[in-house]
């Protein structure tokens, strides 16, 4: 159930749905459907939103309650 988190993350930054829709290059109507859970969010948009909000996709998807993203893995 990712849609409540999308709204909360957006509102925490005092952004409008139109602001996020512009960032994703989609209409406000489509973004509104993401927040309501009426439309599945494409992976490319999920990844962009996680980067934008500085969190993990797992947080957005409700798989963890840890807001900060995972630390990068060391390169071998």
PDB file of N, CA, C and O in Angstrom:
ATOM      1  N   UNK A   1       0.841  -1.181   0.000  1.00  0.00           N
ATOM      2  CA  UNK A   1       0.000   0.000   0.000  1.00  0.00           C
ATOM      3  C   UNK A   1       0.885   1.244   0.000  1.00  0.00           C
ATOM      4  O   UNK A   1       1.116   1.850   1.019  1.00  0.00           O
ATOM      5  N   UNK A   2       1.414   1.603  -1.153  1.00  0.00           N
ATOM      6  CA  UNK A   2       2.343   2.714  -1.247  1.00  0.00           C
ATOM      7  C   UNK A   2       1.664   4.074  -1.331  1.00  0.00           C
ATOM      8  O   UNK A   2       2.273   5.083  -1.023  1.00  0.00           O
ATOM      9  N   UNK A   3       0.426   4.103  -1.733  1.00  0.00           N
ATOM     10  CA  UNK A   3      -0.178   5.395  -2.042  1.00  0.00           C
ATOM     11  C   UNK A   3      -0.262   6.359  -0.854  1.00  0.00           C
ATOM     12  O   UNK A   3      -0.044   7.547  -1.050  1.00  0.00           O
ATOM     13  N   UNK A   4      -0.527   5.926   0.385  1.00  0.00           N
ATOM     14  CA  UNK A   4      -0.519   6.918   1.472  1.00  0.00           C
ATOM     15  C   UNK A   4       0.870   7.532   1.687  1.00  0.00           C
ATOM     16  O   UNK A   4       0.993   8.707   2.005  1.00  0.00           O
ATOM     17  N   UNK A   5       1.896   6.754   1.488  1.00  0.00           N
ATOM     18  CA  UNK A   5       3.253   7.269   1.676  1.00  0.00           C
ATOM     19  C   UNK A   5       3.609   8.294   0.610  1.00  0.00           C
ATOM     20  O   UNK A   5       4.314   9.252   0.893  1.00  0.00           O
ATOM     21  N   UNK A   6       3.150   8.086  -0.606  1.00  0.00           N
ATOM     22  CA  UNK A   6       3.426   9.065  -1.655  1.00  0.00           C
ATOM     23  C   UNK A   6       2.848  10.424  -1.280  1.00  0.00           C
ATOM     24  O   UNK A   6       3.507  11.453  -1.419  1.00  0.00           O
ATOM     25  N   UNK A   7       1.630  10.427  -0.798  1.00  0.00           N
ATOM     26  CA  UNK A   7       0.999  11.687  -0.396  1.00  0.00           C
ATOM     27  C   UNK A   7       1.743  12.310   0.784  1.00  0.00           C
ATOM     28  O   UNK A   7       2.026  13.507   0.793  1.00  0.00           O
ATOM     29  N   UNK A   8       2.072  11.497   1.784  1.00  0.00           N
ATOM     30  CA  UNK A   8       2.777  12.013   2.960  1.00  0.00           C
ATOM     31  C   UNK A   8       4.131  12.605   2.594  1.00  0.00           C
ATOM     32  O   UNK A   8       4.494  13.685   3.077  1.00  0.00           O
ATOM     33  N   UNK A   9       4.888  11.915   1.751  1.00  0.00           N
ATOM     34  CA  UNK A   9       6.194  12.428   1.333  1.00  0.00           C
ATOM     35  C   UNK A   9       6.041  13.756   0.590  1.00  0.00           C
ATOM     36  O   UNK A   9       6.807  14.702   0.825  1.00  0.00           O
ATOM     37  N   UNK A  10       5.057  13.837  -0.271  1.00  0.00           N
ATOM     38  CA  UNK A  10       4.818  15.073  -1.027  1.00  0.00           C
ATOM     39  C   UNK A  10       4.409  16.209  -0.105  1.00  0.00           C
ATOM     40  O   UNK A  10       4.958  17.317  -0.170  1.00  0.00           O
ATOM     41  N   UNK A  11       3.481  15.934   0.788  1.00  0.00           N
ATOM     42  CA  UNK A  11       2.999  16.977   1.688  1.00  0.00           C
ATOM     43  C   UNK A  11       4.077  17.430   2.666  1.00  0.00           C
ATOM     44  O   UNK A  11       4.110  18.602   3.038  1.00  0.00           O
ATOM     45  N   UNK A  12       4.951  16.521   3.077  1.00  0.00           N
ATOM     46  CA  UNK A  12       6.050  16.893   3.981  1.00  0.00           C
ATOM     47  C   UNK A  12       6.967  17.932   3.345  1.00  0.00           C
ATOM     48  O   UNK A  12       7.620  18.708   4.042  1.00  0.00           O
ATOM     49  N   UNK A  13       7.022  17.961   2.027  1.00  0.00           N
ATOM     50  CA  UNK A  13       7.860  18.931   1.310  1.00  0.00           C
ATOM     51  C   UNK A  13       7.040  20.115   0.788  1.00  0.00           C
ATOM     52  O   UNK A  13       7.535  20.937   0.027  1.00  0.00           O
ATOM     53  N   UNK A  14       5.773  20.187   1.214  1.00  0.00           N
ATOM     54  CA  UNK A  14       4.876  21.273   0.802  1.00  0.00           C
ATOM     55  C   UNK A  14       4.786  21.402  -0.718  1.00  0.00           C
ATOM     56  O   UNK A  14       4.829  22.505  -1.271  1.00  0.00           O
ATOM     57  N   UNK A  15       4.662  20.257  -1.389  1.00  0.00           N
ATOM     58  CA  UNK A  15       4.547  20.233  -2.838  1.00  0.00           C
ATOM     59  C   UNK A  15       3.121  19.885  -3.243  1.00  0.00           C
ATOM     60  O   UNK A  15       2.398  19.206  -2.510  1.00  0.00           O
ATOM     61  N   UNK A  16       2.748  20.343  -4.424  1.00  0.00           N
ATOM     62  CA  UNK A  16       1.445  20.008  -4.992  1.00  0.00           C
ATOM     63  C   UNK A  16       1.591  18.765  -5.874  1.00  0.00           C
ATOM     64  O   UNK A  16       2.690  18.427  -6.309  1.00  0.00           O
ATOM     65  N   UNK A  17       0.493  18.112  -6.132  1.00  0.00           N
ATOM     66  CA  UNK A  17       0.520  16.974  -7.049  1.00  0.00           C
ATOM     67  C   UNK A  17       1.072  17.399  -8.397  1.00  0.00           C
ATOM     68  O   UNK A  17       1.819  16.657  -9.028  1.00  0.00           O
ATOM     69  N   UNK A  18       0.733  18.597  -8.845  1.00  0.00           N
ATOM     70  CA  UNK A  18       1.209  19.094 -10.131  1.00  0.00           C
ATOM     71  C   UNK A  18       2.729  19.211 -10.153  1.00  0.00           C
ATOM     72  O   UNK A  18       3.363  18.922 -11.167  1.00  0.00           O
ATOM     73  N   UNK A  19       3.331  19.589  -9.018  1.00  0.00           N
ATOM     74  CA  UNK A  19       4.791  19.692  -8.945  1.00  0.00           C
ATOM     75  C   UNK A  19       5.444  18.340  -9.206  1.00  0.00           C
ATOM     76  O   UNK A  19       6.413  18.236  -9.965  1.00  0.00           O
ATOM     77  N   UNK A  20       4.919  17.302  -8.586  1.00  0.00           N
ATOM     78  CA  UNK A  20       5.484  15.962  -8.756  1.00  0.00           C
ATOM     79  C   UNK A  20       5.174  15.428 -10.150  1.00  0.00           C
ATOM     80  O   UNK A  20       6.021  14.801 -10.795  1.00  0.00           O
ATOM     81  N   UNK A  21       3.980  15.700 -10.635  1.00  0.00           N
ATOM     82  CA  UNK A  21       3.620  15.274 -11.991  1.00  0.00           C
ATOM     83  C   UNK A  21       4.565  15.904 -13.014  1.00  0.00           C
ATOM     84  O   UNK A  21       5.031  15.232 -13.938  1.00  0.00           O
ATOM     85  N   UNK A  22       4.886  17.173 -12.831  1.00  0.00           N
ATOM     86  CA  UNK A  22       5.829  17.840 -13.736  1.00  0.00           C
ATOM     87  C   UNK A  22       7.198  17.174 -13.670  1.00  0.00           C
ATOM     88  O   UNK A  22       7.848  16.960 -14.701  1.00  0.00           O
ATOM     89  N   UNK A  23       7.639  16.839 -12.474  1.00  0.00           N
ATOM     90  CA  UNK A  23       8.937  16.172 -12.293  1.00  0.00           C
ATOM     91  C   UNK A  23       8.972  14.828 -13.026  1.00  0.00           C
ATOM     92  O   UNK A  23       9.991  14.457 -13.611  1.00  0.00           O
ATOM     93  N   UNK A  24       7.852  14.110 -12.993  1.00  0.00           N
ATOM     94  CA  UNK A  24       7.772  12.799 -13.643  1.00  0.00           C
ATOM     95  C   UNK A  24       7.381  12.889 -15.117  1.00  0.00           C
ATOM     96  O   UNK A  24       7.327  11.863 -15.799  1.00  0.00           O
ATOM     97  N   UNK A  25       7.071  14.088 -15.585  1.00  0.00           N
ATOM     98  CA  UNK A  25       6.631  14.294 -16.974  1.00  0.00           C
ATOM     99  C   UNK A  25       5.337  13.536 -17.282  1.00  0.00           C
ATOM    100  O   UNK A  25       5.228  12.852 -18.312  1.00  0.00           O
ATOM    101  N   UNK A  26       4.393  13.630 -16.334  1.00  0.00           N
ATOM    102  CA  UNK A  26       3.077  13.017 -16.498  1.00  0.00           C
ATOM    103  C   UNK A  26       2.027  14.062 -16.138  1.00  0.00           C
ATOM    104  O   UNK A  26       2.351  15.135 -15.628  1.00  0.00           O
ATOM    105  N   UNK A  27       0.768  13.739 -16.361  1.00  0.00           N
ATOM    106  CA  UNK A  27      -0.295  14.671 -15.984  1.00  0.00           C
ATOM    107  C   UNK A  27      -0.577  14.571 -14.481  1.00  0.00           C
ATOM    108  O   UNK A  27      -0.296  13.548 -13.843  1.00  0.00           O
ATOM    109  N   UNK A  28      -1.155  15.623 -13.954  1.00  0.00           N
ATOM    110  CA  UNK A  28      -1.537  15.632 -12.536  1.00  0.00           C
ATOM    111  C   UNK A  28      -2.581  14.552 -12.274  1.00  0.00           C
ATOM    112  O   UNK A  28      -2.584  13.927 -11.221  1.00  0.00           O
ATOM    113  N   UNK A  29      -3.439  14.289 -13.238  1.00  0.00           N
ATOM    114  CA  UNK A  29      -4.471  13.260 -13.090  1.00  0.00           C
ATOM    115  C   UNK A  29      -3.851  11.883 -12.893  1.00  0.00           C
ATOM    116  O   UNK A  29      -4.286  11.120 -12.025  1.00  0.00           O
ATOM    117  N   UNK A  30      -2.834  11.571 -13.669  1.00  0.00           N
ATOM    118  CA  UNK A  30      -2.164  10.272 -13.532  1.00  0.00           C
ATOM    119  C   UNK A  30      -1.491  10.187 -12.168  1.00  0.00           C
ATOM    120  O   UNK A  30      -1.621   9.178 -11.464  1.00  0.00           O
ATOM    121  N   UNK A  31      -0.802  11.251 -11.765  1.00  0.00           N
ATOM    122  CA  UNK A  31      -0.145  11.211 -10.455  1.00  0.00           C
ATOM    123  C   UNK A  31      -1.174  11.067  -9.330  1.00  0.00           C
ATOM    124  O   UNK A  31      -0.959  10.323  -8.376  1.00  0.00           O
ATOM    125  N   UNK A  32      -2.291  11.735  -9.468  1.00  0.00           N
ATOM    126  CA  UNK A  32      -3.353  11.612  -8.473  1.00  0.00           C
ATOM    127  C   UNK A  32      -3.813  10.157  -8.344  1.00  0.00           C
ATOM    128  O   UNK A  32      -4.079   9.673  -7.245  1.00  0.00           O
ATOM    129  N   UNK A  33      -3.876   9.468  -9.464  1.00  0.00           N
ATOM    130  CA  UNK A  33      -4.256   8.043  -9.436  1.00  0.00           C
ATOM    131  C   UNK A  33      -3.225   7.214  -8.671  1.00  0.00           C
ATOM    132  O   UNK A  33      -3.586   6.254  -7.993  1.00  0.00           O
ATOM    133  N   UNK A  34      -1.947   7.554  -8.798  1.00  0.00           N
ATOM    134  CA  UNK A  34      -0.907   6.851  -8.024  1.00  0.00           C
ATOM    135  C   UNK A  34      -1.175   7.023  -6.532  1.00  0.00           C
ATOM    136  O   UNK A  34      -1.129   6.065  -5.767  1.00  0.00           O
ATOM    137  N   UNK A  35      -1.432   8.274  -6.123  1.00  0.00           N
ATOM    138  CA  UNK A  35      -1.642   8.548  -4.698  1.00  0.00           C
ATOM    139  C   UNK A  35      -2.904   7.894  -4.159  1.00  0.00           C
ATOM    140  O   UNK A  35      -2.964   7.556  -2.982  1.00  0.00           O
ATOM    141  N   UNK A  36      -3.904   7.740  -4.984  1.00  0.00           N
ATOM    142  CA  UNK A  36      -5.151   7.105  -4.550  1.00  0.00           C
ATOM    143  C   UNK A  36      -5.105   5.590  -4.649  1.00  0.00           C
ATOM    144  O   UNK A  36      -6.015   4.906  -4.167  1.00  0.00           O
ATOM    145  N   UNK A  37      -4.085   5.059  -5.297  1.00  0.00           N
ATOM    146  CA  UNK A  37      -4.002   3.618  -5.485  1.00  0.00           C
ATOM    147  C   UNK A  37      -4.888   3.123  -6.605  1.00  0.00           C
ATOM    148  O   UNK A  37      -5.144   1.927  -6.716  1.00  0.00           O
ATOM    149  N   UNK A  38      -5.354   4.039  -7.458  1.00  0.00           N
ATOM    150  CA  UNK A  38      -6.225   3.669  -8.569  1.00  0.00           C
ATOM    151  C   UNK A  38      -5.435   3.208  -9.785  1.00  0.00           C
ATOM    152  O   UNK A  38      -6.006   2.645 -10.714  1.00  0.00           O
ATOM    153  N   UNK A  39      -4.128   3.464  -9.776  1.00  0.00           N
ATOM    154  CA  UNK A  39      -3.274   3.068 -10.890  1.00  0.00           C
ATOM    155  C   UNK A  39      -1.931   2.630 -10.324  1.00  0.00           C
ATOM    156  O   UNK A  39      -1.394   3.266  -9.417  1.00  0.00           O
ATOM    157  N   UNK A  40      -1.403   1.547 -10.848  1.00  0.00           N
ATOM    158  CA  UNK A  40      -0.104   1.049 -10.419  1.00  0.00           C
ATOM    159  C   UNK A  40       0.984   1.986 -10.915  1.00  0.00           C
ATOM    160  O   UNK A  40       0.972   2.414 -12.064  1.00  0.00           O
ATOM    161  N   UNK A  41       1.928   2.282 -10.045  1.00  0.00           N
ATOM    162  CA  UNK A  41       3.018   3.180 -10.405  1.00  0.00           C
ATOM    163  C   UNK A  41       4.091   2.396 -11.154  1.00  0.00           C
ATOM    164  O   UNK A  41       4.524   1.343 -10.705  1.00  0.00           O
ATOM    165  N   UNK A  42       4.504   2.871 -12.313  1.00  0.00           N
ATOM    166  CA  UNK A  42       5.560   2.180 -13.061  1.00  0.00           C
ATOM    167  C   UNK A  42       6.892   2.229 -12.302  1.00  0.00           C
ATOM    168  O   UNK A  42       7.170   3.176 -11.567  1.00  0.00           O
ATOM    169  N   UNK A  43       7.694   1.230 -12.511  1.00  0.00           N
ATOM    170  CA  UNK A  43       8.980   1.124 -11.821  1.00  0.00           C
ATOM    171  C   UNK A  43       9.845   2.358 -12.044  1.00  0.00           C
ATOM    172  O   UNK A  43      10.468   2.861 -11.110  1.00  0.00           O
ATOM    173  N   UNK A  44       9.877   2.879 -13.247  1.00  0.00           N
ATOM    174  CA  UNK A  44      10.715   4.044 -13.532  1.00  0.00           C
ATOM    175  C   UNK A  44      10.284   5.241 -12.682  1.00  0.00           C
ATOM    176  O   UNK A  44      11.111   5.991 -12.185  1.00  0.00           O
ATOM    177  N   UNK A  45       8.986   5.405 -12.462  1.00  0.00           N
ATOM    178  CA  UNK A  45       8.502   6.501 -11.622  1.00  0.00           C
ATOM    179  C   UNK A  45       8.788   6.229 -10.149  1.00  0.00           C
ATOM    180  O   UNK A  45       9.132   7.152  -9.403  1.00  0.00           O
ATOM    181  N   UNK A  46       8.656   4.996  -9.737  1.00  0.00           N
ATOM    182  CA  UNK A  46       8.969   4.630  -8.354  1.00  0.00           C
ATOM    183  C   UNK A  46      10.428   4.936  -8.031  1.00  0.00           C
ATOM    184  O   UNK A  46      10.740   5.521  -6.992  1.00  0.00           O
ATOM    185  N   UNK A  47      11.325   4.576  -8.931  1.00  0.00           N
ATOM    186  CA  UNK A  47      12.751   4.835  -8.722  1.00  0.00           C
ATOM    187  C   UNK A  47      13.048   6.333  -8.694  1.00  0.00           C
ATOM    188  O   UNK A  47      13.817   6.800  -7.848  1.00  0.00           O
ATOM    189  N   UNK A  48      12.440   7.080  -9.594  1.00  0.00           N
ATOM    190  CA  UNK A  48      12.661   8.538  -9.617  1.00  0.00           C
ATOM    191  C   UNK A  48      12.146   9.186  -8.340  1.00  0.00           C
ATOM    192  O   UNK A  48      12.775  10.094  -7.802  1.00  0.00           O
ATOM    193  N   UNK A  49      11.003   8.734  -7.836  1.00  0.00           N
ATOM    194  CA  UNK A  49      10.450   9.304  -6.616  1.00  0.00           C
ATOM    195  C   UNK A  49      11.317   8.973  -5.404  1.00  0.00           C
ATOM    196  O   UNK A  49      11.517   9.813  -4.532  1.00  0.00           O
ATOM    197  N   UNK A  50      11.832   7.755  -5.341  1.00  0.00           N
ATOM    198  CA  UNK A  50      12.719   7.386  -4.231  1.00  0.00           C
ATOM    199  C   UNK A  50      13.958   8.271  -4.240  1.00  0.00           C
ATOM    200  O   UNK A  50      14.379   8.765  -3.181  1.00  0.00           O
ATOM    201  N   UNK A  51      14.522   8.504  -5.403  1.00  0.00           N
ATOM    202  CA  UNK A  51      15.679   9.397  -5.505  1.00  0.00           C
ATOM    203  C   UNK A  51      15.305  10.825  -5.123  1.00  0.00           C
ATOM    204  O   UNK A  51      16.032  11.496  -4.396  1.00  0.00           O
ATOM    205  N   UNK A  52      14.180  11.296  -5.609  1.00  0.00           N
ATOM    206  CA  UNK A  52      13.729  12.655  -5.338  1.00  0.00           C
ATOM    207  C   UNK A  52      13.532  12.894  -3.844  1.00  0.00           C
ATOM    208  O   UNK A  52      13.950  13.919  -3.305  1.00  0.00           O
ATOM    209  N   UNK A  53      12.895  11.942  -3.171  1.00  0.00           N
ATOM    210  CA  UNK A  53      12.609  12.097  -1.747  1.00  0.00           C
ATOM    211  C   UNK A  53      13.756  11.633  -0.848  1.00  0.00           C
ATOM    212  O   UNK A  53      13.685  11.784   0.371  1.00  0.00           O
ATOM    213  N   UNK A  54      14.791  11.045  -1.439  1.00  0.00           N
ATOM    214  CA  UNK A  54      15.925  10.588  -0.641  1.00  0.00           C
ATOM    215  C   UNK A  54      15.569   9.424   0.259  1.00  0.00           C
ATOM    216  O   UNK A  54      16.011   9.351   1.408  1.00  0.00           O
ATOM    217  N   UNK A  55      14.791   8.516  -0.251  1.00  0.00           N
ATOM    218  CA  UNK A  55      14.380   7.349   0.521  1.00  0.00           C
ATOM    219  C   UNK A  55      14.525   6.109  -0.352  1.00  0.00           C
ATOM    220  O   UNK A  55      15.004   6.179  -1.475  1.00  0.00           O
ATOM    221  N   UNK A  56      14.127   4.976   0.185  1.00  0.00           N
ATOM    222  CA  UNK A  56      14.218   3.727  -0.583  1.00  0.00           C
ATOM    223  C   UNK A  56      12.869   3.400  -1.206  1.00  0.00           C
ATOM    224  O   UNK A  56      11.817   3.859  -0.744  1.00  0.00           O
ATOM    225  N   UNK A  57      12.908   2.598  -2.237  1.00  0.00           N
ATOM    226  CA  UNK A  57      11.657   2.118  -2.823  1.00  0.00           C
ATOM    227  C   UNK A  57      10.912   1.250  -1.815  1.00  0.00           C
ATOM    228  O   UNK A  57       9.681   1.254  -1.794  1.00  0.00           O
ATOM    229  N   UNK A  58      11.638   0.545  -0.972  1.00  0.00           N
ATOM    230  CA  UNK A  58      10.991  -0.273   0.056  1.00  0.00           C
ATOM    231  C   UNK A  58      10.171   0.589   1.007  1.00  0.00           C
ATOM    232  O   UNK A  58       9.089   0.187   1.441  1.00  0.00           O
ATOM    233  N   UNK A  59      10.665   1.765   1.346  1.00  0.00           N
ATOM    234  CA  UNK A  59       9.891   2.661   2.211  1.00  0.00           C
ATOM    235  C   UNK A  59       8.602   3.091   1.512  1.00  0.00           C
ATOM    236  O   UNK A  59       7.526   3.030   2.100  1.00  0.00           O
ATOM    237  N   UNK A  60       8.714   3.516   0.270  1.00  0.00           N
ATOM    238  CA  UNK A  60       7.530   3.955  -0.471  1.00  0.00           C
ATOM    239  C   UNK A  60       6.516   2.822  -0.584  1.00  0.00           C
ATOM    240  O   UNK A  60       5.315   3.030  -0.447  1.00  0.00           O
ATOM    241  N   UNK A  61       7.009   1.608  -0.803  1.00  0.00           N
ATOM    242  CA  UNK A  61       6.115   0.454  -0.965  1.00  0.00           C
ATOM    243  C   UNK A  61       5.592  -0.108   0.350  1.00  0.00           C
ATOM    244  O   UNK A  61       4.789  -1.038   0.353  1.00  0.00           O
ATOM    245  N   UNK A  62       6.053   0.443   1.470  1.00  0.00           N
ATOM    246  CA  UNK A  62       5.574  -0.016   2.766  1.00  0.00           C
ATOM    247  C   UNK A  62       6.245  -1.278   3.272  1.00  0.00           C
ATOM    248  O   UNK A  62       5.757  -1.926   4.188  1.00  0.00           O
ATOM    249  N   UNK A  63       7.395  -1.618   2.695  1.00  0.00           N
ATOM    250  CA  UNK A  63       8.107  -2.831   3.116  1.00  0.00           C
ATOM    251  C   UNK A  63       9.012  -2.576   4.303  1.00  0.00           C
ATOM    252  O   UNK A  63       9.520  -3.512   4.909  1.00  0.00           O
ATOM    253  N   UNK A  64       9.256  -1.297   4.620  1.00  0.00           N
ATOM    254  CA  UNK A  64      10.044  -0.912   5.783  1.00  0.00           C
ATOM    255  C   UNK A  64       9.516   0.423   6.276  1.00  0.00           C
ATOM    256  O   UNK A  64       8.894   1.174   5.517  1.00  0.00           O
ATOM    257  N   UNK A  65       9.748   0.705   7.534  1.00  0.00           N
ATOM    258  CA  UNK A  65       9.374   1.995   8.095  1.00  0.00           C
ATOM    259  C   UNK A  65      10.578   2.906   8.252  1.00  0.00           C
ATOM    260  O   UNK A  65      10.466   3.984   8.835  1.00  0.00           O
ATOM    261  N   UNK A  66      11.715   2.478   7.747  1.00  0.00           N
ATOM    262  CA  UNK A  66      12.944   3.269   7.811  1.00  0.00           C
ATOM    263  C   UNK A  66      12.947   4.220   6.617  1.00  0.00           C
ATOM    264  O   UNK A  66      13.004   3.785   5.471  1.00  0.00           O
ATOM    265  N   UNK A  67      12.882   5.517   6.914  1.00  0.00           N
ATOM    266  CA  UNK A  67      12.768   6.522   5.853  1.00  0.00           C
ATOM    267  C   UNK A  67      14.037   6.665   5.043  1.00  0.00           C
ATOM    268  O   UNK A  67      13.998   6.821   3.824  1.00  0.00           O
ATOM    269  N   UNK A  68      15.191   6.608   5.700  1.00  0.00           N
ATOM    270  CA  UNK A  68      16.440   6.849   4.961  1.00  0.00           C
ATOM    271  C   UNK A  68      16.759   5.661   4.049  1.00  0.00           C
ATOM    272  O   UNK A  68      16.419   4.522   4.360  1.00  0.00           O
ATOM    273  N   UNK A  69      17.405   5.952   2.937  1.00  0.00           N
ATOM    274  CA  UNK A  69      17.716   4.867   1.999  1.00  0.00           C
ATOM    275  C   UNK A  69      18.793   3.946   2.556  1.00  0.00           C
ATOM    276  O   UNK A  69      19.494   4.286   3.508  1.00  0.00           O
ATOM    277  N   UNK A  70      18.910   2.812   1.938  1.00  0.00           N
ATOM    278  CA  UNK A  70      19.951   1.872   2.322  1.00  0.00           C
ATOM    279  C   UNK A  70      21.315   2.461   1.985  1.00  0.00           C
ATOM    280  O   UNK A  70      21.456   3.164   0.979  1.00  0.00           O
ATOM    281  N   UNK A  71      22.337   2.166   2.773  1.00  0.00           N
ATOM    282  CA  UNK A  71      23.670   2.672   2.415  1.00  0.00           C
ATOM    283  C   UNK A  71      24.164   1.977   1.145  1.00  0.00           C
ATOM    284  O   UNK A  71      23.812   0.829   0.871  1.00  0.00           O
ATOM    285  N   UNK A  72      24.941   2.705   0.358  1.00  0.00           N
ATOM    286  CA  UNK A  72      25.467   2.068  -0.872  1.00  0.00           C
ATOM    287  C   UNK A  72      26.381   0.896  -0.538  1.00  0.00           C
ATOM    288  O   UNK A  72      27.083   0.918   0.469  1.00  0.00           O
ATOM    289  N   UNK A  73      26.338  -0.100  -1.382  1.00  0.00           N
ATOM    290  CA  UNK A  73      27.213  -1.266  -1.185  1.00  0.00           C
ATOM    291  C   UNK A  73      28.617  -0.905  -1.624  1.00  0.00           C
ATOM    292  O   UNK A  73      28.812  -0.216  -2.629  1.00  0.00           O
ATOM    293  N   UNK A  74      29.619  -1.375  -0.881  1.00  0.00           N
ATOM    294  CA  UNK A  74      31.005  -1.089  -1.290  1.00  0.00           C
ATOM    295  C   UNK A  74      31.340  -1.793  -2.609  1.00  0.00           C
ATOM    296  O   UNK A  74      30.861  -2.879  -2.873  1.00  0.00           O
ATOM    297  N   UNK A  75      32.125  -1.120  -3.395  1.00  0.00           N
ATOM    298  CA  UNK A  75      32.553  -1.715  -4.663  1.00  0.00           C
ATOM    299  C   UNK A  75      33.698  -2.661  -4.396  1.00  0.00           C
ATOM    300  O   UNK A  75      34.571  -2.394  -3.585  1.00  0.00           O
ATOM    301  N   UNK A  76      33.672  -3.733  -5.134  1.00  0.00           N
ATOM    302  CA  UNK A  76      34.723  -4.747  -4.966  1.00  0.00           C
ATOM    303  C   UNK A  76      35.773  -4.589  -6.040  1.00  0.00           C
ATOM    304  O   UNK A  76      35.576  -4.259  -7.128  1.00  0.00           O
TER     305      UNK A  76
END
